[in-house]
Amino acid sequence: MAWLVVLEKMVVLVALILVGVISAKAGWVDGRFSQMLSRLVTNLFIVCTILNSVANVPPMFNGQELGTAMLVAFVPFLVGGLAGFLVTRCLRMTGQSRNVAWLCVFFMNNVFVGFPLVEAIFGAEAVFCASLTNIPFNIILYTLGVSLLHQQEGKKKRFNLREIFSVPLLATLAAILIFLIQIPVPVVIADFLSAMGGATVPLSMIIIGISLSAMPMREAFLDWRAYVVSLVRLILCPVLTVLLMGPLLAAGSVTMGTYTIVSACPSGAMIAILCVRYHSDDHMASKIIFLSTVLSAITLPVMTYFLL
């Protein structure tokens, strides 16, 4: 049963997150270590995980199905964007808090949380499907998302194409090319990618734990608006995503299941990072990211039980 697999996986992931929290509280690691490790995981280990999904395993769909999967990959973000827009206005949030909360519903932690869960439930080949969400994630975040954060500084919209084409996105495009052309991957390289990809999950969770250790936990637990925003991200978004994907994908398909899992993930940590960079409300972002990550240990198994 998928929900039981998710529950077991979430127990392991939470344990790994606690390793990060304890390590940070004990002074074994600090914010600089987390920042450097995050770059290493993003630019190397996750890249190996994505490429391994097409190098070591048989393809999960043909070229035509790939086109459909790439199109449907935008659905979770369409849902998140609309849900975030509505909830922040229903809560009568204003200024920095409103835009930051909107983005926290808009963008999920598809890489650090989504990829490990998808691989655990559907296998390594499904990571390729999950990686397709990097395309809308990067395009929308570094255009509309950055534009919203710049509004807080009273600046004009500024899009950075270099940021849109992040390393994971380039790895996804490379994986698509390997898939379409059926480029043979030598066994030695395939084994290397598999070995490197195996380190992605524990390192990713430890990074999240280190980040959570520095967040305002007490304030997060006392902010009722952060709860509402988090639950919209964790419950409403996956339900609406499944409803919209119904006419486009076969029920019970791996693609449907993969995007369902991704849509149920907590808010993306990148929002807090961008808030710091653009001097927006990183305090609100941290609270929502913390709460949604903690609550996802409960909601992800529940959503999987009812939706898969």
CSV table of C-alpha atoms in Angstrom, one decimal:
chain,number,residue,atom,x,y,z
A,1,MET,CA,0.0,0.0,0.0
A,2,ALA,CA,1.4,3.4,-1.1
A,3,TRP,CA,0.3,5.2,2.0
A,4,LEU,CA,2.2,2.7,4.2
A,5,VAL,CA,5.3,3.1,2.1
A,6,VAL,CA,5.0,6.9,2.5
A,7,LEU,CA,4.5,6.6,6.2
A,8,GLU,CA,7.6,4.4,6.6
A,9,LYS,CA,9.6,6.7,4.4
A,10,MET,CA,8.4,9.8,6.3
A,11,VAL,CA,9.5,8.3,9.6
A,12,VAL,CA,13.0,7.8,8.1
A,13,LEU,CA,13.0,11.3,6.6
A,14,VAL,CA,11.9,12.9,9.9
A,15,ALA,CA,14.7,10.9,11.7
A,16,LEU,CA,17.2,12.3,9.1
A,17,ILE,CA,15.8,15.8,9.6
A,18,LEU,CA,16.3,15.4,13.4
A,19,VAL,CA,19.9,14.5,12.7
A,20,GLY,CA,20.3,17.9,11.1
A,21,VAL,CA,18.5,19.7,13.9
A,22,ILE,CA,20.6,17.9,16.6
A,23,SER,CA,23.8,18.5,14.7
A,24,ALA,CA,23.1,22.2,14.5
A,25,LYS,CA,21.9,22.6,18.1
A,26,ALA,CA,25.1,20.7,19.3
A,27,GLY,CA,27.3,23.1,17.3
A,28,TRP,CA,28.7,20.4,15.1
A,29,VAL,CA,27.6,22.3,12.0
A,30,ASP,CA,26.5,25.9,11.3
A,31,GLY,CA,24.7,27.9,8.7
A,32,ARG,CA,27.7,28.3,6.4
A,33,PHE,CA,28.2,24.5,6.4
A,34,SER,CA,24.5,24.1,5.5
A,35,GLN,CA,24.7,26.7,2.7
A,36,MET,CA,27.8,25.0,1.2
A,37,LEU,CA,26.3,21.5,1.5
A,38,SER,CA,23.1,22.7,-0.1
A,39,ARG,CA,25.0,24.0,-3.1
A,40,LEU,CA,26.8,20.6,-3.4
A,41,VAL,CA,23.6,18.6,-3.2
A,42,THR,CA,21.8,20.9,-5.7
A,43,ASN,CA,24.6,21.1,-8.2
A,44,LEU,CA,26.0,17.5,-8.0
A,45,PHE,CA,24.0,14.9,-6.0
A,46,ILE,CA,20.5,15.9,-7.3
A,47,VAL,CA,22.0,16.1,-10.8
A,48,CYS,CA,23.2,12.5,-10.5
A,49,THR,CA,19.8,11.4,-9.2
A,50,ILE,CA,18.0,12.9,-12.2
A,51,LEU,CA,20.5,11.4,-14.7
A,52,ASN,CA,20.4,8.1,-13.0
A,53,SER,CA,16.6,7.9,-13.6
A,54,VAL,CA,17.3,7.5,-17.3
A,55,ALA,CA,20.7,5.9,-17.3
A,56,ASN,CA,20.2,2.9,-15.0
A,57,VAL,CA,16.5,2.0,-15.6
A,58,PRO,CA,14.2,1.4,-18.6
A,59,PRO,CA,12.1,4.4,-19.7
A,60,MET,CA,8.6,4.7,-18.1
A,61,PHE,CA,6.9,6.2,-21.1
A,62,ASN,CA,7.3,6.9,-24.8
A,63,GLY,CA,7.9,10.2,-26.6
A,64,GLN,CA,4.3,11.1,-26.9
A,65,GLU,CA,3.6,10.4,-23.2
A,66,LEU,CA,6.7,12.5,-22.4
A,67,GLY,CA,5.0,15.5,-24.1
A,68,THR,CA,1.9,15.0,-22.0
A,69,ALA,CA,3.9,14.6,-18.8
A,70,MET,CA,5.8,17.9,-19.5
A,71,LEU,CA,2.5,19.7,-20.1
A,72,VAL,CA,0.8,18.3,-17.0
A,73,ALA,CA,3.8,19.2,-14.9
A,74,PHE,CA,2.5,22.8,-14.9
A,75,VAL,CA,-0.8,21.7,-13.3
A,76,PRO,CA,0.5,21.6,-9.6
A,77,PHE,CA,1.8,25.1,-10.0
A,78,LEU,CA,-1.3,26.4,-11.6
A,79,VAL,CA,-3.3,25.0,-8.6
A,80,GLY,CA,-0.7,26.3,-6.1
A,81,GLY,CA,-0.7,29.8,-7.7
A,82,LEU,CA,-4.5,30.1,-7.7
A,83,ALA,CA,-4.9,28.6,-4.2
A,84,GLY,CA,-2.2,30.9,-2.8
A,85,PHE,CA,-3.7,34.0,-4.3
A,86,LEU,CA,-7.1,33.2,-2.9
A,87,VAL,CA,-6.1,32.2,0.6
A,88,THR,CA,-3.8,35.2,1.2
A,89,ARG,CA,-6.7,37.5,0.3
A,90,CYS,CA,-9.2,35.6,2.3
A,91,LEU,CA,-6.9,36.0,5.3
A,92,ARG,CA,-6.6,39.7,4.4
A,93,MET,CA,-2.8,39.6,4.4
A,94,THR,CA,-1.1,42.6,3.1
A,95,GLY,CA,2.3,43.8,1.9
A,96,GLN,CA,5.3,41.5,2.2
A,97,SER,CA,3.5,38.9,4.1
A,98,ARG,CA,0.8,38.4,1.5
A,99,ASN,CA,3.3,37.9,-1.4
A,100,VAL,CA,5.6,35.6,0.6
A,101,ALA,CA,2.7,33.5,1.8
A,102,TRP,CA,1.4,33.3,-1.8
A,103,LEU,CA,4.7,32.0,-3.0
A,104,CYS,CA,4.9,29.4,-0.2
A,105,VAL,CA,1.6,27.9,-1.5
A,106,PHE,CA,2.7,28.4,-5.1
A,107,PHE,CA,6.0,26.4,-4.8
A,108,MET,CA,6.5,23.1,-3.1
A,109,ASN,CA,9.7,21.4,-2.1
A,110,ASN,CA,9.7,19.1,-5.1
A,111,VAL,CA,13.4,18.2,-5.0
A,112,PHE,CA,14.4,17.6,-1.4
A,113,VAL,CA,11.1,16.0,-0.3
A,114,GLY,CA,9.4,15.0,-3.5
A,115,PHE,CA,12.2,13.1,-5.3
A,116,PRO,CA,13.0,10.8,-2.3
A,117,LEU,CA,9.3,9.9,-1.8
A,118,VAL,CA,8.6,9.3,-5.5
A,119,GLU,CA,11.7,7.1,-5.8
A,120,ALA,CA,10.6,5.1,-2.7
A,121,ILE,CA,7.0,4.5,-4.0
A,122,PHE,CA,7.5,4.2,-7.8
A,123,GLY,CA,11.1,3.4,-8.3
A,124,ALA,CA,14.2,5.3,-9.7
A,125,GLU,CA,12.6,5.7,-13.2
A,126,ALA,CA,9.8,7.9,-11.7
A,127,VAL,CA,12.4,10.4,-10.6
A,128,PHE,CA,12.7,11.4,-14.2
A,129,CYS,CA,9.0,12.2,-14.3
A,130,ALA,CA,9.3,14.1,-11.0
A,131,SER,CA,12.2,16.1,-12.4
A,132,LEU,CA,10.0,17.5,-15.1
A,133,THR,CA,8.5,19.7,-12.4
A,134,ASN,CA,11.8,21.6,-12.4
A,135,ILE,CA,10.8,23.2,-15.7
A,136,PRO,CA,7.7,25.1,-14.5
A,137,PHE,CA,9.3,25.6,-11.0
A,138,ASN,CA,12.3,27.5,-12.4
A,139,ILE,CA,10.5,29.4,-15.1
A,140,ILE,CA,7.7,30.6,-12.8
A,141,LEU,CA,9.8,31.2,-9.7
A,142,TYR,CA,12.5,33.3,-11.4
A,143,THR,CA,10.0,35.4,-13.4
A,144,LEU,CA,6.7,35.9,-11.5
A,145,GLY,CA,8.2,34.9,-8.1
A,146,VAL,CA,11.2,37.3,-8.3
A,147,SER,CA,8.9,40.0,-9.7
A,148,LEU,CA,6.6,39.7,-6.6
A,149,LEU,CA,9.6,39.9,-4.2
A,150,HIS,CA,11.0,42.9,-6.1
A,151,GLN,CA,7.7,44.7,-5.6
A,152,GLN,CA,8.5,44.9,-1.9
A,153,GLU,CA,11.5,47.0,-2.7
A,154,GLY,CA,9.6,49.3,-5.1
A,155,LYS,CA,11.8,48.1,-8.0
A,156,LYS,CA,10.9,47.2,-11.5
A,157,LYS,CA,10.4,43.6,-12.6
A,158,ARG,CA,13.7,42.0,-13.3
A,159,PHE,CA,14.1,38.5,-14.8
A,160,ASN,CA,17.4,36.7,-14.8
A,161,LEU,CA,17.6,34.0,-17.4
A,162,ARG,CA,20.8,32.6,-15.8
A,163,GLU,CA,18.9,31.9,-12.6
A,164,ILE,CA,16.0,30.2,-14.6
A,165,PHE,CA,18.5,27.7,-16.1
A,166,SER,CA,19.6,26.3,-12.8
A,167,VAL,CA,21.8,23.2,-12.7
A,168,PRO,CA,18.9,20.8,-11.8
A,169,LEU,CA,16.9,22.2,-14.7
A,170,LEU,CA,19.8,21.7,-17.1
A,171,ALA,CA,20.1,18.1,-15.8
A,172,THR,CA,16.4,17.6,-16.5
A,173,LEU,CA,16.8,18.8,-20.0
A,174,ALA,CA,19.9,16.5,-20.5
A,175,ALA,CA,17.8,13.6,-19.1
A,176,ILE,CA,15.1,14.4,-21.7
A,177,LEU,CA,17.7,14.4,-24.4
A,178,ILE,CA,19.1,11.1,-23.3
A,179,PHE,CA,15.6,9.6,-23.1
A,180,LEU,CA,14.6,10.9,-26.6
A,181,ILE,CA,17.7,9.9,-28.4
A,182,GLN,CA,18.3,6.8,-26.3
A,183,ILE,CA,21.9,7.6,-25.7
A,184,PRO,CA,23.7,4.6,-24.3
A,185,VAL,CA,25.3,5.2,-20.9
A,186,PRO,CA,28.4,3.1,-20.0
A,187,VAL,CA,28.0,0.8,-17.0
A,188,VAL,CA,30.8,2.6,-15.1
A,189,ILE,CA,29.1,5.9,-15.4
A,190,ALA,CA,25.7,4.4,-14.6
A,191,ASP,CA,27.1,2.9,-11.5
A,192,PHE,CA,28.7,6.2,-10.5
A,193,LEU,CA,25.4,8.0,-11.0
A,194,SER,CA,23.6,5.4,-8.9
A,195,ALA,CA,26.1,5.6,-6.1
A,196,MET,CA,26.1,9.4,-6.0
A,197,GLY,CA,22.3,9.5,-6.2
A,198,GLY,CA,22.1,7.3,-3.1
A,199,ALA,CA,23.5,10.1,-1.0
A,200,THR,CA,20.9,12.7,-2.1
A,201,VAL,CA,18.2,11.7,0.4
A,202,PRO,CA,20.1,11.8,3.7
A,203,LEU,CA,22.1,14.9,2.7
A,204,SER,CA,18.9,16.7,1.6
A,205,MET,CA,17.1,15.9,4.9
A,206,ILE,CA,20.0,16.9,7.0
A,207,ILE,CA,20.1,20.3,5.2
A,208,ILE,CA,16.4,20.7,6.0
A,209,GLY,CA,17.0,19.9,9.6
A,210,ILE,CA,19.9,22.4,9.9
A,211,SER,CA,17.6,25.1,8.3
A,212,LEU,CA,14.7,24.2,10.7
A,213,SER,CA,17.0,24.5,13.7
A,214,ALA,CA,17.4,28.2,13.0
A,215,MET,CA,13.8,29.0,12.4
A,216,PRO,CA,11.4,30.6,14.9
A,217,MET,CA,9.6,27.4,16.0
A,218,ARG,CA,7.7,28.9,18.9
A,219,GLU,CA,6.4,31.8,16.8
A,220,ALA,CA,5.5,29.5,14.0
A,221,PHE,CA,3.4,27.3,16.3
A,222,LEU,CA,1.5,30.4,17.6
A,223,ASP,CA,0.8,31.9,14.2
A,224,TRP,CA,-2.7,30.7,13.1
A,225,ARG,CA,-2.3,32.2,9.6
A,226,ALA,CA,0.8,30.1,9.0
A,227,TYR,CA,-1.2,27.0,9.9
A,228,VAL,CA,-3.9,27.9,7.3
A,229,VAL,CA,-1.4,28.7,4.6
A,230,SER,CA,0.5,25.4,5.4
A,231,LEU,CA,-2.7,23.3,5.3
A,232,VAL,CA,-3.7,24.8,2.0
A,233,ARG,CA,-0.3,23.9,0.6
A,234,LEU,CA,-0.5,20.3,2.0
A,235,ILE,CA,-4.2,19.4,1.6
A,236,LEU,CA,-6.1,21.6,-0.8
A,237,CYS,CA,-3.4,21.8,-3.4
A,238,PRO,CA,-3.0,18.0,-4.0
A,239,VAL,CA,-6.8,17.5,-4.0
A,240,LEU,CA,-7.3,20.1,-6.6
A,241,THR,CA,-4.3,18.9,-8.6
A,242,VAL,CA,-5.7,15.4,-8.8
A,243,LEU,CA,-9.1,16.7,-9.9
A,244,LEU,CA,-7.5,18.7,-12.7
A,245,MET,CA,-5.2,15.9,-13.8
A,246,GLY,CA,-8.0,13.4,-14.0
A,247,PRO,CA,-9.0,14.1,-17.6
A,248,LEU,CA,-5.4,14.3,-18.7
A,249,LEU,CA,-3.8,11.2,-17.2
A,250,ALA,CA,-4.8,7.6,-16.7
A,251,ALA,CA,-6.0,6.9,-13.2
A,252,GLY,CA,-3.5,4.9,-11.3
A,253,SER,CA,-0.6,5.7,-13.7
A,254,VAL,CA,2.9,6.4,-12.4
A,255,THR,CA,2.7,9.9,-13.8
A,256,MET,CA,-0.5,10.7,-11.9
A,257,GLY,CA,0.9,9.3,-8.7
A,258,THR,CA,4.2,11.1,-9.1
A,259,TYR,CA,2.6,14.5,-9.6
A,260,THR,CA,0.2,13.8,-6.7
A,261,ILE,CA,3.1,13.2,-4.4
A,262,VAL,CA,4.9,16.3,-5.6
A,263,SER,CA,1.8,18.5,-5.2
A,264,ALA,CA,1.4,17.3,-1.6
A,265,CYS,CA,5.0,18.4,-0.6
A,266,PRO,CA,5.6,21.2,1.9
A,267,SER,CA,6.6,24.7,0.9
A,268,GLY,CA,9.9,25.1,-0.9
A,269,ALA,CA,12.9,26.3,1.1
A,270,MET,CA,14.0,28.3,-1.9
A,271,ILE,CA,11.3,30.9,-1.0
A,272,ALA,CA,13.1,31.8,2.3
A,273,ILE,CA,16.4,32.0,0.5
A,274,LEU,CA,15.0,34.4,-2.1
A,275,CYS,CA,13.3,36.4,0.6
A,276,VAL,CA,16.6,37.0,2.2
A,277,ARG,CA,18.2,37.9,-1.1
A,278,TYR,CA,15.5,40.4,-2.0
A,279,HIS,CA,14.9,41.8,1.5
A,280,SER,CA,11.4,40.6,1.7
A,281,ASP,CA,9.6,39.0,4.7
A,282,ASP,CA,11.8,36.0,5.3
A,283,HIS,CA,10.4,35.7,8.8
A,284,MET,CA,7.0,34.7,7.5
A,285,ALA,CA,8.6,32.4,4.9
A,286,SER,CA,10.5,30.6,7.6
A,287,LYS,CA,7.5,30.1,9.7
A,288,ILE,CA,5.4,28.6,6.9
A,289,ILE,CA,8.3,26.4,5.6
A,290,PHE,CA,8.9,25.1,9.1
A,291,LEU,CA,5.2,24.4,9.8
A,292,SER,CA,4.5,22.8,6.4
A,293,THR,CA,7.5,20.6,6.7
A,294,VAL,CA,6.6,19.4,10.2
A,295,LEU,CA,2.9,18.9,9.3
A,296,SER,CA,3.8,17.0,6.1
A,297,ALA,CA,5.0,14.1,8.1
A,298,ILE,CA,1.2,13.6,8.9
A,299,THR,CA,-0.5,14.9,5.8
A,300,LEU,CA,1.7,13.2,3.1
A,301,PRO,CA,0.7,9.6,4.3
A,302,VAL,CA,-2.9,10.7,4.6
A,303,MET,CA,-3.0,12.3,1.1
A,304,THR,CA,-1.4,9.3,-0.3
A,305,TYR,CA,-3.9,7.0,1.3
A,306,PHE,CA,-6.9,8.9,-0.1
A,307,LEU,CA,-5.5,10.1,-3.5
A,308,LEU,CA,-3.4,7.2,-4.8
